[in-house]
Coordinates of C-alpha atoms in Angstrom, one line a residue:
M969 CA 112.6 137.0 111.6
S970 CA 110.9 138.5 108.5
S971 CA 107.9 140.8 108.9
K972 CA 105.7 138.1 107.4
R973 CA 106.9 135.6 109.8
T974 CA 106.5 138.0 112.7
M975 CA 102.9 138.6 111.5
T976 CA 102.2 134.9 111.6
A977 CA 103.7 134.5 115.1
G978 CA 101.5 137.3 116.3
L979 CA 98.4 135.7 114.9
R980 CA 99.1 132.5 116.7
R981 CA 98.1 132.0 120.3
R982 CA 100.2 133.4 123.0
S983 CA 100.4 130.2 125.0
R984 CA 102.8 127.6 123.8
L985 CA 104.1 124.4 125.2
T986 CA 107.9 124.5 125.1
M987 CA 110.5 122.0 126.0
A988 CA 111.3 124.1 129.0
G989 CA 107.8 123.8 130.5
W990 CA 104.2 125.0 130.3
V991 CA 103.3 128.6 129.5
T992 CA 99.8 129.5 130.5
T993 CA 97.4 131.9 128.8
L994 CA 94.0 132.8 130.1
G995 CA 90.8 133.9 128.6
L996 CA 90.5 131.7 125.5
S997 CA 87.1 131.2 124.0
A998 CA 85.7 127.7 124.1
A999 CA 83.4 128.0 121.1
L1000 CA 83.8 126.8 117.6
P1001 CA 84.9 129.6 115.4
A1002 CA 82.1 131.2 113.3
A1003 CA 82.5 130.7 109.6
A1004 CA 83.3 134.4 109.0
E1005 CA 86.0 134.3 111.6
T1006 CA 88.1 131.4 110.2
H1007 CA 91.0 131.3 107.9
S1008 CA 93.0 134.3 109.4
I1009 CA 95.9 132.1 110.3
A1010 CA 95.7 130.2 107.0
Q1011 CA 95.7 133.4 105.1
A1012 CA 98.7 134.6 107.0
D1013 CA 100.5 131.3 106.2
A1014 CA 99.8 131.8 102.5
L1015 CA 101.9 135.0 102.6
L1016 CA 104.9 133.2 103.9
P1017 CA 107.8 132.3 101.7
A1018 CA 108.7 128.6 101.2
E1019 CA 111.8 128.6 103.5
S1020 CA 112.0 124.9 104.2
G1021 CA 113.3 123.7 100.8
F1022 CA 111.1 120.6 100.8
S1023 CA 110.5 119.0 97.4
T1024 CA 109.3 115.7 96.0
E1025 CA 112.9 114.9 95.1
M1026 CA 114.1 114.9 98.7
R1027 CA 115.0 111.8 100.5
F1028 CA 112.7 111.0 103.4
G1029 CA 115.8 110.7 105.6
D1030 CA 116.6 114.4 104.9
V1031 CA 113.1 115.2 105.9
I1032 CA 113.2 113.5 109.3
E1033 CA 116.7 115.0 110.0
H1034 CA 115.6 118.5 108.9
P1035 CA 116.7 121.1 111.4
D1036 CA 113.1 122.2 112.0
F1037 CA 112.1 118.6 113.0
Q1038 CA 114.8 118.0 115.6
G1039 CA 113.6 115.7 118.4
F1040 CA 110.6 114.4 116.5
G1041 CA 111.4 113.9 112.9
E1042 CA 111.6 110.1 113.3
H1043 CA 107.9 110.1 114.3
L1044 CA 107.0 110.9 110.7
L1045 CA 108.2 107.5 109.6
P1046 CA 105.4 104.9 109.0
R1047 CA 107.3 102.4 111.1
P1048 CA 109.3 103.4 114.1
G1049 CA 113.0 102.7 113.9
R1050 CA 112.9 101.9 110.1
L1051 CA 115.6 104.4 109.2
S1052 CA 116.3 102.5 106.0
D1053 CA 113.0 103.9 104.8
G1054 CA 114.8 107.2 104.8
E1055 CA 116.4 106.3 101.5
V1056 CA 113.0 106.6 99.7
T1057 CA 112.4 109.9 98.0
L1058 CA 109.2 111.7 98.6
D1059 CA 108.0 111.1 95.0
R1060 CA 108.0 107.4 95.9
I1061 CA 106.6 107.7 99.4
G1062 CA 103.7 105.5 98.4
D1063 CA 106.2 102.6 98.4
L1064 CA 106.1 102.7 102.2
L1065 CA 102.3 102.7 102.4
P1066 CA 101.2 99.4 100.9
Y1067 CA 97.6 99.7 102.1
H1068 CA 97.1 103.1 100.6
S1069 CA 96.3 104.6 97.1
N1070 CA 96.3 108.0 95.6
V1071 CA 99.4 109.0 97.6
R1072 CA 100.2 112.6 96.5
P1073 CA 103.7 113.7 97.3
E1074 CA 102.8 117.3 96.6
E1075 CA 100.3 117.2 99.5
L1076 CA 103.0 115.9 101.8
V1077 CA 105.4 118.6 100.8
Q1078 CA 102.7 121.2 101.5
A1079 CA 102.1 119.7 104.9
L1080 CA 105.8 119.5 105.7
D1081 CA 106.1 123.2 104.8
R1082 CA 103.3 124.1 107.1
L1083 CA 104.8 122.0 109.9
A1084 CA 108.2 123.6 109.5
G1085 CA 106.7 127.0 109.2
D1086 CA 104.9 126.6 112.6
V1087 CA 108.2 125.6 114.2
R1088 CA 110.0 128.6 112.8
A1089 CA 107.1 130.8 114.1
G1090 CA 107.9 129.5 117.6
E1091 CA 105.3 126.9 117.9
Q1092 CA 105.8 123.4 119.4
V1093 CA 104.2 120.9 117.0
F1094 CA 104.9 117.5 118.6
Y1095 CA 104.1 116.3 122.1
S1096 CA 104.9 113.1 123.9
I1097 CA 101.8 111.6 125.6
Y1098 CA 103.4 109.2 128.0
T1099 CA 105.7 110.1 130.9
P1100 CA 109.3 109.0 131.1
D1101 CA 108.4 106.4 133.7
E1102 CA 105.7 105.0 131.6
I1103 CA 108.1 104.8 128.6
A1104 CA 110.7 103.1 130.8
A1105 CA 108.2 100.5 131.8
D1106 CA 107.0 100.0 128.2
P1107 CA 109.7 101.2 125.7
A1108 CA 107.2 100.8 122.8
K1109 CA 105.4 103.9 124.1
A1110 CA 108.5 106.0 123.1
A1111 CA 107.2 105.8 119.5
T1112 CA 104.0 107.6 120.3
G1113 CA 102.8 111.2 120.5
I1114 CA 100.7 113.8 118.8
F1115 CA 101.4 116.4 116.1
L1116 CA 99.4 119.6 116.3
L1117 CA 98.5 122.0 113.5
R1118 CA 96.8 125.0 115.1
G1119 CA 93.7 126.8 114.0
E1120 CA 92.1 129.7 115.8
P1121 CA 93.0 130.1 119.5
G1122 CA 90.4 128.5 121.6
A1123 CA 88.7 126.6 118.8
S1124 CA 87.6 123.0 119.2
F1125 CA 89.9 120.2 118.1
A1126 CA 89.9 117.1 115.8
I1127 CA 92.1 114.2 116.6
I1128 CA 93.1 112.1 113.6
A1129 CA 94.2 108.4 113.6
P1130 CA 95.9 107.5 110.2
G1131 CA 95.6 104.0 108.9
G1132 CA 98.2 101.3 108.1
G1133 CA 96.7 98.0 109.1
F1134 CA 98.1 98.4 112.6
S1135 CA 101.5 97.6 111.1
Y1136 CA 102.4 101.2 110.2
V1137 CA 101.0 104.7 110.6
G1138 CA 100.2 106.7 107.5
T1139 CA 100.9 110.1 109.1
V1140 CA 102.3 111.4 105.8
H1141 CA 99.1 110.5 103.8
E1142 CA 96.2 110.5 106.2
G1143 CA 97.5 112.5 109.1
L1144 CA 99.3 115.8 108.2
P1145 CA 97.4 116.4 105.0
Y1146 CA 94.0 116.0 106.8
A1147 CA 95.3 118.3 109.6
T1148 CA 96.4 120.9 107.1
A1149 CA 92.9 121.1 105.7
I1150 CA 91.2 121.1 109.1
S1151 CA 93.5 123.8 110.4
A1152 CA 92.8 126.0 107.4
A1153 CA 89.1 125.9 108.4
G1154 CA 90.2 127.6 111.7
L1155 CA 90.0 124.4 113.9
N1156 CA 92.8 122.7 115.8
A1157 CA 94.0 119.4 114.4
F1158 CA 96.0 116.7 116.2
V1159 CA 97.5 113.6 114.5
V1160 CA 98.2 110.6 116.8
R1161 CA 101.3 108.5 116.3
Y1162 CA 100.3 105.3 117.9
R1163 CA 102.1 102.0 118.6
V1164 CA 102.2 99.5 115.7
G1165 CA 102.5 95.7 115.6
L1166 CA 100.4 95.3 118.7
G1167 CA 96.9 95.4 117.2
Q1168 CA 93.8 97.4 117.6
Q1169 CA 93.7 97.5 121.4
A1170 CA 97.1 99.1 122.0
A1171 CA 96.6 101.6 119.2
T1172 CA 93.2 102.7 120.6
E1173 CA 94.7 103.0 124.0
D1174 CA 97.2 105.4 122.6
M1175 CA 94.4 107.4 121.0
A1176 CA 92.5 107.5 124.3
R1177 CA 95.7 108.6 126.1
A1178 CA 96.2 111.4 123.5
I1179 CA 92.7 112.7 124.0
S1180 CA 93.2 112.6 127.8
F1181 CA 96.5 114.5 127.4
I1182 CA 94.7 117.2 125.3
F1183 CA 91.9 117.6 127.8
E1184 CA 94.4 117.9 130.6
H1185 CA 96.4 120.6 128.8
T1186 CA 93.7 122.5 126.9
D1187 CA 94.7 125.9 128.3
E1188 CA 98.3 125.4 127.5
L1189 CA 97.6 124.0 124.0
G1190 CA 95.1 126.8 123.4
V1191 CA 92.2 124.5 122.3
S1192 CA 88.7 124.0 123.6
P1193 CA 87.6 120.6 124.9
S1194 CA 84.0 121.2 123.8
N1195 CA 82.7 119.4 120.8
Y1196 CA 85.8 117.7 119.7
S1197 CA 85.7 115.2 116.9
V1198 CA 87.6 111.9 116.2
W1199 CA 88.8 111.1 112.7
G1200 CA 90.3 107.9 111.3
S1201 CA 91.0 106.2 108.0
S1202 CA 91.1 102.4 107.5
A1203 CA 92.5 100.9 110.8
G1204 CA 92.4 104.4 112.2
A1205 CA 88.7 104.7 111.5
R1206 CA 88.2 101.6 113.7
M1207 CA 90.0 103.4 116.5
A1208 CA 87.9 106.5 116.1
A1209 CA 84.7 104.5 116.0
L1210 CA 85.7 102.6 119.2
I1211 CA 86.3 105.9 121.0
G1212 CA 82.9 107.1 119.7
T1213 CA 81.2 103.9 120.9
H1214 CA 82.9 103.2 124.2
G1215 CA 84.6 106.4 125.2
T1216 CA 88.2 107.0 126.3
F1217 CA 87.8 105.4 129.7
A1218 CA 87.2 102.0 128.2
F1219 CA 90.7 102.2 126.7
G1220 CA 92.6 103.4 129.8
G1221 CA 92.0 107.1 129.3
D1222 CA 90.3 109.5 131.6
D1223 CA 86.5 109.5 131.9
L1224 CA 85.7 112.1 129.3
P1225 CA 82.8 113.2 127.2
K1226 CA 82.3 111.3 124.0
P1227 CA 83.1 113.1 120.8
S1228 CA 80.5 115.3 119.1
A1229 CA 81.2 113.6 115.7
V1230 CA 83.0 110.5 114.4
I1231 CA 84.6 110.8 110.9
M1232 CA 85.3 107.4 109.3
A1233 CA 87.0 106.8 106.0
Y1234 CA 87.1 103.4 104.2
T1235 CA 87.0 100.7 106.8
S1236 CA 85.1 97.6 108.0
H1237 CA 83.8 98.0 111.5
A1238 CA 80.9 96.2 113.0
D1239 CA 81.0 97.1 116.7
I1240 CA 78.2 99.4 117.8
G1241 CA 76.9 100.7 121.1
Q1242 CA 73.5 101.6 122.6
S1243 CA 74.0 105.2 121.4
E1244 CA 76.5 106.6 118.9
P1245 CA 77.7 110.1 118.0
P1246 CA 76.8 111.7 114.7
T1247 CA 78.9 109.8 112.1
F1248 CA 80.3 110.8 108.7
V1249 CA 81.3 107.8 106.6
I1250 CA 83.1 107.7 103.2
V1251 CA 84.3 104.7 101.2
G1252 CA 85.5 104.1 97.7
E1253 CA 83.2 102.2 95.3
R1254 CA 86.2 100.0 94.2
D1255 CA 87.5 99.3 97.7
G1256 CA 88.6 95.7 97.7
I1257 CA 89.9 95.8 101.3
A1258 CA 86.8 97.3 103.0
P1259 CA 84.0 97.0 100.5
P1260 CA 81.1 99.5 100.7
S1261 CA 78.8 96.7 101.6
N1262 CA 80.6 96.3 104.9
M1263 CA 79.9 99.8 106.0
E1264 CA 76.4 99.8 104.6
R1265 CA 75.4 97.3 107.3
R1266 CA 76.8 99.5 110.1
V1267 CA 75.3 102.7 108.6
A1268 CA 71.9 100.9 108.5
L1269 CA 72.2 100.1 112.2
L1270 CA 73.2 103.7 113.1
R1271 CA 70.2 105.1 111.2
G1272 CA 68.0 102.6 112.9
M1273 CA 69.1 104.2 116.2
D1274 CA 68.3 107.6 114.8
T1275 CA 72.0 108.5 114.8
P1276 CA 72.7 111.3 112.3
V1277 CA 74.7 109.8 109.5
E1278 CA 76.2 111.1 106.3
F1279 CA 77.3 108.1 104.1
R1280 CA 79.1 108.5 100.8
I1281 CA 80.3 105.9 98.3
V1282 CA 82.8 107.5 96.0
P1283 CA 82.9 106.2 92.4
G1284 CA 86.1 105.2 90.8
V1285 CA 88.4 105.0 93.8
G1286 CA 89.7 102.2 95.9
H1287 CA 91.1 101.8 99.4
G1288 CA 93.2 104.4 101.1
F1289 CA 92.6 107.5 98.9
G1290 CA 93.5 110.0 101.6
T1291 CA 92.1 113.5 100.9
G1292 CA 91.0 112.3 97.5
L1293 CA 93.0 115.0 95.7
G1294 CA 92.4 114.6 91.9
T1295 CA 89.6 112.0 92.4
A1296 CA 85.8 112.2 92.8
A1297 CA 86.5 112.2 96.6
E1298 CA 88.3 115.5 96.5
G1299 CA 86.9 118.0 99.0
W1300 CA 85.5 115.4 101.4
I1301 CA 87.6 116.7 104.3
N1302 CA 85.8 120.1 104.1
D1303 CA 82.5 118.4 103.9
A1304 CA 83.3 116.4 107.0
V1305 CA 84.3 119.5 108.8
T1306 CA 80.9 121.1 107.9
F1307 CA 79.1 118.0 109.2
W1308 CA 81.1 118.1 112.5
Q1309 CA 80.4 121.8 113.0
A1310 CA 76.7 121.5 112.2
H1311 CA 76.2 118.8 114.8
S1312 CA 78.4 120.7 117.3
A1313 CA 76.1 123.7 116.9
R1314 CA 73.0 121.5 117.5
S1315 CA 74.5 120.0 120.6
Q1316 CA 75.2 123.5 122.0
E1317 CA 71.6 124.5 121.3

């Protein structure tokens, strides 16, 4: 292991979940990291050489079979079991994401480099959320799990549900790139790989189970359960909003606190409860799938309940713009993190 890789491994938390079992670490802080204390891991990662060899010319199949991704590479696929999708090169990855726009292969390469770098640093980056018995009873649950990109030890976590119309999961566009940015802010970021083809209910049940799994294993994962946030884009935003409105218990998860913030990108969602968490909403002006007017109605209802809301309509973009790189939406992930942290701090006060 190089001196730079050793430095990164030393910066990461001492507790890791390994295939062999749980390794426990005590004494982790439960607070959100202060702004001045973030970025140390991201800065260390920036010093690392690009050892993975990922490029936009690679076949997706070579990515999912990459040695660093053994045991979980297939979960990067938008649709489980569609190994034929592996023939697509990363510069054409948008062909697998028909409900998305502004798909940037360079962002995916960066996220894959980060994921592989964590594996080489000794971190586990993918976790199953269902037991072997549960998967045996429902084999569709074998295609679920959570990716983790770590921030500062003991920091709060975000859990991200990518979109895909419940027919695929856009992990490569709205999952790992989001998690990369959130992790760079010093916070822990999970991306949920949920069941597809079964609609909103099954997908949201998987998200609730994932949150329950994280709460059950916070010490081992090195994350704080306090002031977590739920993120989603398109179909995933509906999942995040449902968790914010009804809680995890309503979808088969444990009876847990509601999130401190809901981050919703470009969706149509009308369901609303008697009280709602602070909500950040972003939608493209040219969205023909979920027009801004659809979210304007929900935002008005939230504001009528005195729910803190930040609502943005981004000019010049349509549905599924992801991080917004190269568009007027660029930087919205960092703004949403700021919104989340501000309301977390207020809840602590």
